[in-house]
Short mmCIF file of C-alpha atoms in Angstrom, two decimals:
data_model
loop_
_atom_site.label_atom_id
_atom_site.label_comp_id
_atom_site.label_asym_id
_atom_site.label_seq_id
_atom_site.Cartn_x
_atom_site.Cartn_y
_atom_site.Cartn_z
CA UNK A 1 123.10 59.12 200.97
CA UNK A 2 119.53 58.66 200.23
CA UNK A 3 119.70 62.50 199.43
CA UNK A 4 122.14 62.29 197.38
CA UNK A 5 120.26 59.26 195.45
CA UNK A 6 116.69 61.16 195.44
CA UNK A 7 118.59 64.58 194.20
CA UNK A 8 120.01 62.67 191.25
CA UNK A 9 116.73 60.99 190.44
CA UNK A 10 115.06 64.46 190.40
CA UNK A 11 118.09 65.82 187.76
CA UNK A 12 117.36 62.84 186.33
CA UNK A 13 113.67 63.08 185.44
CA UNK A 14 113.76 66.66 184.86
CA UNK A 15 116.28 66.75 182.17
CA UNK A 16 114.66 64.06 180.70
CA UNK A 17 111.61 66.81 180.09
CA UNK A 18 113.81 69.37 178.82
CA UNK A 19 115.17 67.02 176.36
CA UNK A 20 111.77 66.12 174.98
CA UNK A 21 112.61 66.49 171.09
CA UNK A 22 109.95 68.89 168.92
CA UNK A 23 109.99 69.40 165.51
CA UNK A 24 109.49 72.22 164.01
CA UNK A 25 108.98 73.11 159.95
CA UNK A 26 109.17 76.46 158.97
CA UNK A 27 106.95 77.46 155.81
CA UNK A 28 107.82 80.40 154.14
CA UNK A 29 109.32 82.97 151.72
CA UNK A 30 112.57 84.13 151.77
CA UNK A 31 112.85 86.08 155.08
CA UNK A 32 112.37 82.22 155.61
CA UNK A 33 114.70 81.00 153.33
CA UNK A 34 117.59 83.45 154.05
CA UNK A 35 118.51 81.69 157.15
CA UNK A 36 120.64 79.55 155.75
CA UNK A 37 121.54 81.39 152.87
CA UNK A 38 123.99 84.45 154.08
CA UNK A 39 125.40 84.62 151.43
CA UNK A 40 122.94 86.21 149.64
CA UNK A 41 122.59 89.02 151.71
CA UNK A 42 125.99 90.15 151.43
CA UNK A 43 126.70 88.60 154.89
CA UNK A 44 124.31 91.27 156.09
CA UNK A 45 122.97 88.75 158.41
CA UNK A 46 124.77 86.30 160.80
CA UNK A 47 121.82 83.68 160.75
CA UNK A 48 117.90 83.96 160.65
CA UNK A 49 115.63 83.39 163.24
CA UNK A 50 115.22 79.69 162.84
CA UNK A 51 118.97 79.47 164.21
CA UNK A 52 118.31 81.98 166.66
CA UNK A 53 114.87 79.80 168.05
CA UNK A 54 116.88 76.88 168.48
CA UNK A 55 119.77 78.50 170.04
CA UNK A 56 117.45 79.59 172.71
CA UNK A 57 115.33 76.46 172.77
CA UNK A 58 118.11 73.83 172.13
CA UNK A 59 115.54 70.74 172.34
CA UNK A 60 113.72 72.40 168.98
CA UNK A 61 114.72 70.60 166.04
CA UNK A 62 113.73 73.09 162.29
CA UNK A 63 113.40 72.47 158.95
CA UNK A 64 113.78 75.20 156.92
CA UNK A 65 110.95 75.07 154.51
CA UNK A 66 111.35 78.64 152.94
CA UNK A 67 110.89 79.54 149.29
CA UNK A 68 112.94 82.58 147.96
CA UNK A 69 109.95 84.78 146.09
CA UNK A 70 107.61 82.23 146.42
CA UNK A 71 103.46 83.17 147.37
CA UNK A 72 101.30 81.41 149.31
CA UNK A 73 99.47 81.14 146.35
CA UNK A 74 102.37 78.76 145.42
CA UNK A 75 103.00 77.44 148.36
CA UNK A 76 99.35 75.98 148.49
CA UNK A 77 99.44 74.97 144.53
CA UNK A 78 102.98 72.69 145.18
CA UNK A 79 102.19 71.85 148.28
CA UNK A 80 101.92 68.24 147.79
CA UNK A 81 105.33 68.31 145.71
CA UNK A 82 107.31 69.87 148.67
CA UNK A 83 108.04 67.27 150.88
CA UNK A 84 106.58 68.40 153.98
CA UNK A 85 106.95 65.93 156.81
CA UNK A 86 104.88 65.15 160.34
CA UNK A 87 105.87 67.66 162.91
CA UNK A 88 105.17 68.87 165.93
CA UNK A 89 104.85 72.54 165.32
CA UNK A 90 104.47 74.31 162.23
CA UNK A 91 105.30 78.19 161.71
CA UNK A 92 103.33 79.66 157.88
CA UNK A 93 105.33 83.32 157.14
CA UNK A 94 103.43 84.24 153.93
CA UNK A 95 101.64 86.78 152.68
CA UNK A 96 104.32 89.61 151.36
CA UNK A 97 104.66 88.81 147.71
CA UNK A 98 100.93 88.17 147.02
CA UNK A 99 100.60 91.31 148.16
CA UNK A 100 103.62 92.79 145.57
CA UNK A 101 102.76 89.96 143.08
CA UNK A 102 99.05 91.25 142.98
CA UNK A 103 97.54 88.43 143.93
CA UNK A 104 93.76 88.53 144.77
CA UNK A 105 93.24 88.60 148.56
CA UNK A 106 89.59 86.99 148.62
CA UNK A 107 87.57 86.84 151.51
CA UNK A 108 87.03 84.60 154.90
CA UNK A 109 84.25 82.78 152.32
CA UNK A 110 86.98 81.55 150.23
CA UNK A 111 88.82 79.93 153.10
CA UNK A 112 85.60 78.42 154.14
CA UNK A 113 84.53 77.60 151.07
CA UNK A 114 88.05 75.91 150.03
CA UNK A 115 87.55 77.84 147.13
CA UNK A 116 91.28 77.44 145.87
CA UNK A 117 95.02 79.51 145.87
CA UNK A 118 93.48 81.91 143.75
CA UNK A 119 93.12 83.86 146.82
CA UNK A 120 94.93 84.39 149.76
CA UNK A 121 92.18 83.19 151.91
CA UNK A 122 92.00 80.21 149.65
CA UNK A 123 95.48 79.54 149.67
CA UNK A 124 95.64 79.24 153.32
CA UNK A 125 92.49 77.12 153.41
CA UNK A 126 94.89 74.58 151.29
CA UNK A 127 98.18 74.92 153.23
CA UNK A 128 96.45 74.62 156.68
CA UNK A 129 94.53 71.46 155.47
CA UNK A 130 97.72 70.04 154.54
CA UNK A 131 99.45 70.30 157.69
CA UNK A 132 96.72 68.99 159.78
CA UNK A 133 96.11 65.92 157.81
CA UNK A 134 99.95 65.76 158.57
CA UNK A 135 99.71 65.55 162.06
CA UNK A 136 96.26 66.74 163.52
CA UNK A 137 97.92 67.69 166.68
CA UNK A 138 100.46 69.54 165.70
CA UNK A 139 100.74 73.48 166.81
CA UNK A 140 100.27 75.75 164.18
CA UNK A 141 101.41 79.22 164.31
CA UNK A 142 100.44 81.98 161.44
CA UNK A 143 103.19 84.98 160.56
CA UNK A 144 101.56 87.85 158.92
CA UNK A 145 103.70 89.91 156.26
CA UNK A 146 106.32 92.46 157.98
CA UNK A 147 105.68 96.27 156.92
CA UNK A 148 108.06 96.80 154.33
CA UNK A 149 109.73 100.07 152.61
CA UNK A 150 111.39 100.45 149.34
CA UNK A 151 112.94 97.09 148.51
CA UNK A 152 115.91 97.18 146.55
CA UNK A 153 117.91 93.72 145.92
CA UNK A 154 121.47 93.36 147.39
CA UNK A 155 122.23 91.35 144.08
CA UNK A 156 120.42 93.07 141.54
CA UNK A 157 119.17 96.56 141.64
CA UNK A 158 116.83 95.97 139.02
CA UNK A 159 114.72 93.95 141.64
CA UNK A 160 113.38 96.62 143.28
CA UNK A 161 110.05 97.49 144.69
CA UNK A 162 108.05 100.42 146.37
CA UNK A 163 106.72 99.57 150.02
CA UNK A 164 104.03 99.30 152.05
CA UNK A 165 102.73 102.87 152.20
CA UNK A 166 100.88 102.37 149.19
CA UNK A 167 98.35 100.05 147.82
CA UNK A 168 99.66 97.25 144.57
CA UNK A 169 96.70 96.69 142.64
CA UNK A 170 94.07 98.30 144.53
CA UNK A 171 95.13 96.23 147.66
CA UNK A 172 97.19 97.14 150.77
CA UNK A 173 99.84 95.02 152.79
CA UNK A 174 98.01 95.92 155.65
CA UNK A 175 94.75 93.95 154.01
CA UNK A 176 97.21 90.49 153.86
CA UNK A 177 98.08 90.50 157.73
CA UNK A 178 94.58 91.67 158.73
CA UNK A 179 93.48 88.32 156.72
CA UNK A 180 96.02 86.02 158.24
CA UNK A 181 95.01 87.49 161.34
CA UNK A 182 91.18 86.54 160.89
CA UNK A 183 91.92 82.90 159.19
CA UNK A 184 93.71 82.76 163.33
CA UNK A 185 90.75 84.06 164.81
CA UNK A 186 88.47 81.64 162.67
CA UNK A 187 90.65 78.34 163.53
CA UNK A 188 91.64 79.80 166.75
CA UNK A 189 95.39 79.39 166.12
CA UNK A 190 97.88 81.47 167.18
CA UNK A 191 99.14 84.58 165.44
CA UNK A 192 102.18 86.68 165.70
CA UNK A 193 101.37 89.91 164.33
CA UNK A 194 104.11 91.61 163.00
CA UNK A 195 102.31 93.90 160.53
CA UNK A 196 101.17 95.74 163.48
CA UNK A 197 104.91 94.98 166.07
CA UNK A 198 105.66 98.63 166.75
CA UNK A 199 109.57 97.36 166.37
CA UNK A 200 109.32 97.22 162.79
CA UNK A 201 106.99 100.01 162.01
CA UNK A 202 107.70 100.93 158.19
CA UNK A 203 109.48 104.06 160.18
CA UNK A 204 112.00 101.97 161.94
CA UNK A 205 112.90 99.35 159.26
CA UNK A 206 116.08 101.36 157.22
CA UNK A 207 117.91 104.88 159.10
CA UNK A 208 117.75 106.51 155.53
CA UNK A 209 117.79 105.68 151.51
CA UNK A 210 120.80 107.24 150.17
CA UNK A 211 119.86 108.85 147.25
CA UNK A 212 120.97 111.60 144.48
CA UNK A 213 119.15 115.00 145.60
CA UNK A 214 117.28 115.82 142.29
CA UNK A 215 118.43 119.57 142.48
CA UNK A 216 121.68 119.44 143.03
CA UNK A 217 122.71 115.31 142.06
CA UNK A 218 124.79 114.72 145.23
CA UNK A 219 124.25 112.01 147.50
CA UNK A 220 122.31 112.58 150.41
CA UNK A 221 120.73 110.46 153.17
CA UNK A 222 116.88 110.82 153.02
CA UNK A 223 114.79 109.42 156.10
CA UNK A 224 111.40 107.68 155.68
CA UNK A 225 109.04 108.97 154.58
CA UNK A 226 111.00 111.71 152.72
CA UNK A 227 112.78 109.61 150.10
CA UNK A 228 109.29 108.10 148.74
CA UNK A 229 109.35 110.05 145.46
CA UNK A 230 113.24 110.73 145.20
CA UNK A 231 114.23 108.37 141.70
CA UNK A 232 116.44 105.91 141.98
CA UNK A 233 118.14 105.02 138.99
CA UNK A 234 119.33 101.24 139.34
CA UNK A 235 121.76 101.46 136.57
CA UNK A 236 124.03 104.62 137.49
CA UNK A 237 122.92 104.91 141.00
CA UNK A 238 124.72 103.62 143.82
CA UNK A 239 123.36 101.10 146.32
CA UNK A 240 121.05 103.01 148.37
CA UNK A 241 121.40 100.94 151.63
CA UNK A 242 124.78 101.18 153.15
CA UNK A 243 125.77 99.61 155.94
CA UNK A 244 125.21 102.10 158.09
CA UNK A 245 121.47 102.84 157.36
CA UNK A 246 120.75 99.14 158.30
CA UNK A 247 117.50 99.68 160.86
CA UNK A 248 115.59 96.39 160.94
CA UNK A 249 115.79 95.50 157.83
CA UNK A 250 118.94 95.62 155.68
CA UNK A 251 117.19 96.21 152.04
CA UNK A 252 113.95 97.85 152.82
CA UNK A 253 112.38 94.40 153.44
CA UNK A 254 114.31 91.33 154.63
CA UNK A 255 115.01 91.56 158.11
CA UNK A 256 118.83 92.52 159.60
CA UNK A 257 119.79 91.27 162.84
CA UNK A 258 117.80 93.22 164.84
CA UNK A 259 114.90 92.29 162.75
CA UNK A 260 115.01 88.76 163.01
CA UNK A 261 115.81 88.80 167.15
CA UNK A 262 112.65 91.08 167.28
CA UNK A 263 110.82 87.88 165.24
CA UNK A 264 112.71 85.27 167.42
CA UNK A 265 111.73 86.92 170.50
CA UNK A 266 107.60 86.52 169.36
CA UNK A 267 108.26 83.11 168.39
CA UNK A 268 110.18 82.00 171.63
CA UNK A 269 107.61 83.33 173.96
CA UNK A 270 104.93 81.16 172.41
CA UNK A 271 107.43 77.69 171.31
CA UNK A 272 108.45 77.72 175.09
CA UNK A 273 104.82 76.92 176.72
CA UNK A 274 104.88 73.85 174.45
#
């Protein structure tokens, strides 16, 4: 009996760790924002990887603080406006449309400095500031921008953009993770890298780009990087991301499934130590 009693008590006080509550608010863009927003992917997605942390870590509590198209730069200008609340951890997945925006990216001096969201640097300085006058003990953990290939909006083929192979105003994506990576390095926070995940190498993130051949004007599938200078006309031209080209991302740069489990996966291993 006294087993029985001393078992129960054990149950007892372990479940009562594993039920220990954290919060968790997720700062972002719309890779961010898309997780509760389906819909506006075509259903391309079945949930983001905010649902897919908590599904594996049921005693995390998110709130989705994603902005569709919005910049760090933004992010650090409003940041009193958005309504960011004490937590325990905090996740910042920025850095992708100051890049395509042209936004300056600065150097480590202007994140020292505090020198403003004119930079990137700057604009983390702000953001980061923020969230530990929010709770100085909280866990913060820095995203940097995914590799990306030609973006072309599920909505609106209009909104379209060329990816990461090439520089946007003098400056590469490449430039905006190694940054994020150094503002880690300087605060000695963590960082999950996925500029540089081998899983979504700019090679692995769409099968092909279905696109008109220019000789002959019939569809054809064109792998990266062969479709890079094959025009696509967004007002006669189909969609040039079926279904069936989805890789890791189903538009050339928001994650698909696979995408988002490959950024759930980084994210678990680190949330579960907590």
């Amino acid at each position: 009996m006294k087993k029985i009693i001393a078992l129960i008590v054990l149950v007892g006080v372990f479940s009562s760790f594993s039920t220990e509550k954290i919060t968790w608010v997720a700062i972002g863009d719309s890779i961010t924002y898309l997780n509760e927003h389906q819909n506006e992917t075509g259903n391309r997605i079945t949930k983001g990887y905010m649902t897919r942390v908590v599904e594996k870590l049921p005693h995390i509590e998110y709130i989705n603080k994603g902005y569709n198209g919005w910049t760090a730069a933004r992010i650090a200008e409003k940041i009193e406006t958005l309504n960011l609340t004490k937590a325990d951890v905090y996740t910042v997945f920025l850095g992708t449309n100051d890049w395509w925006g042209g936004r300056p990216l600065g150097t480590l001096a202007d994140y020292e400095n505090n020198a403003g969201y004119e930079t990137l640097y700057g604009s983390f300085r702000i953001i980061i500031d923020k969230l530990r006058r929010l709770n100085p003990d909280a866990k913060i953990i820095l995203m940097t921008p995914m590799q990306r290939v030609d973006f072309v909006y599920i909505a609106n083929m209009k909104n379209n953009a060329y990816g990461s192979y090439k520089e946007k105003k003098g400056q590469m994506l490449g430039q905006f993770a190694e940054a994020i990576n150094a503002i880690g390095k300087h605060e000695k926070l963590k960082v999950i890298d996925l500029y540089n995940t081998k899983r979504l190498s700019v090679k692995k993130l769409v099968k092909y780009k279905r696109l008109k051949d220019p000789q002959t004007g019939a569809y054809k599938n064109y792998a990266y990087p062969d479709f890079i200078d094959v025009p696509f006309n967004p007002e006669t031209d189909e969609y040039p991301y079926p279904v069936e080209s989805i890789a890791m991302t189903y538009d050339g740069l928001h994650p698909s499934d696979a995408g988002y489990e490959v950024i759930t996966e980084k994210l678990v291993k680190i949330l579960k130590k907590l």
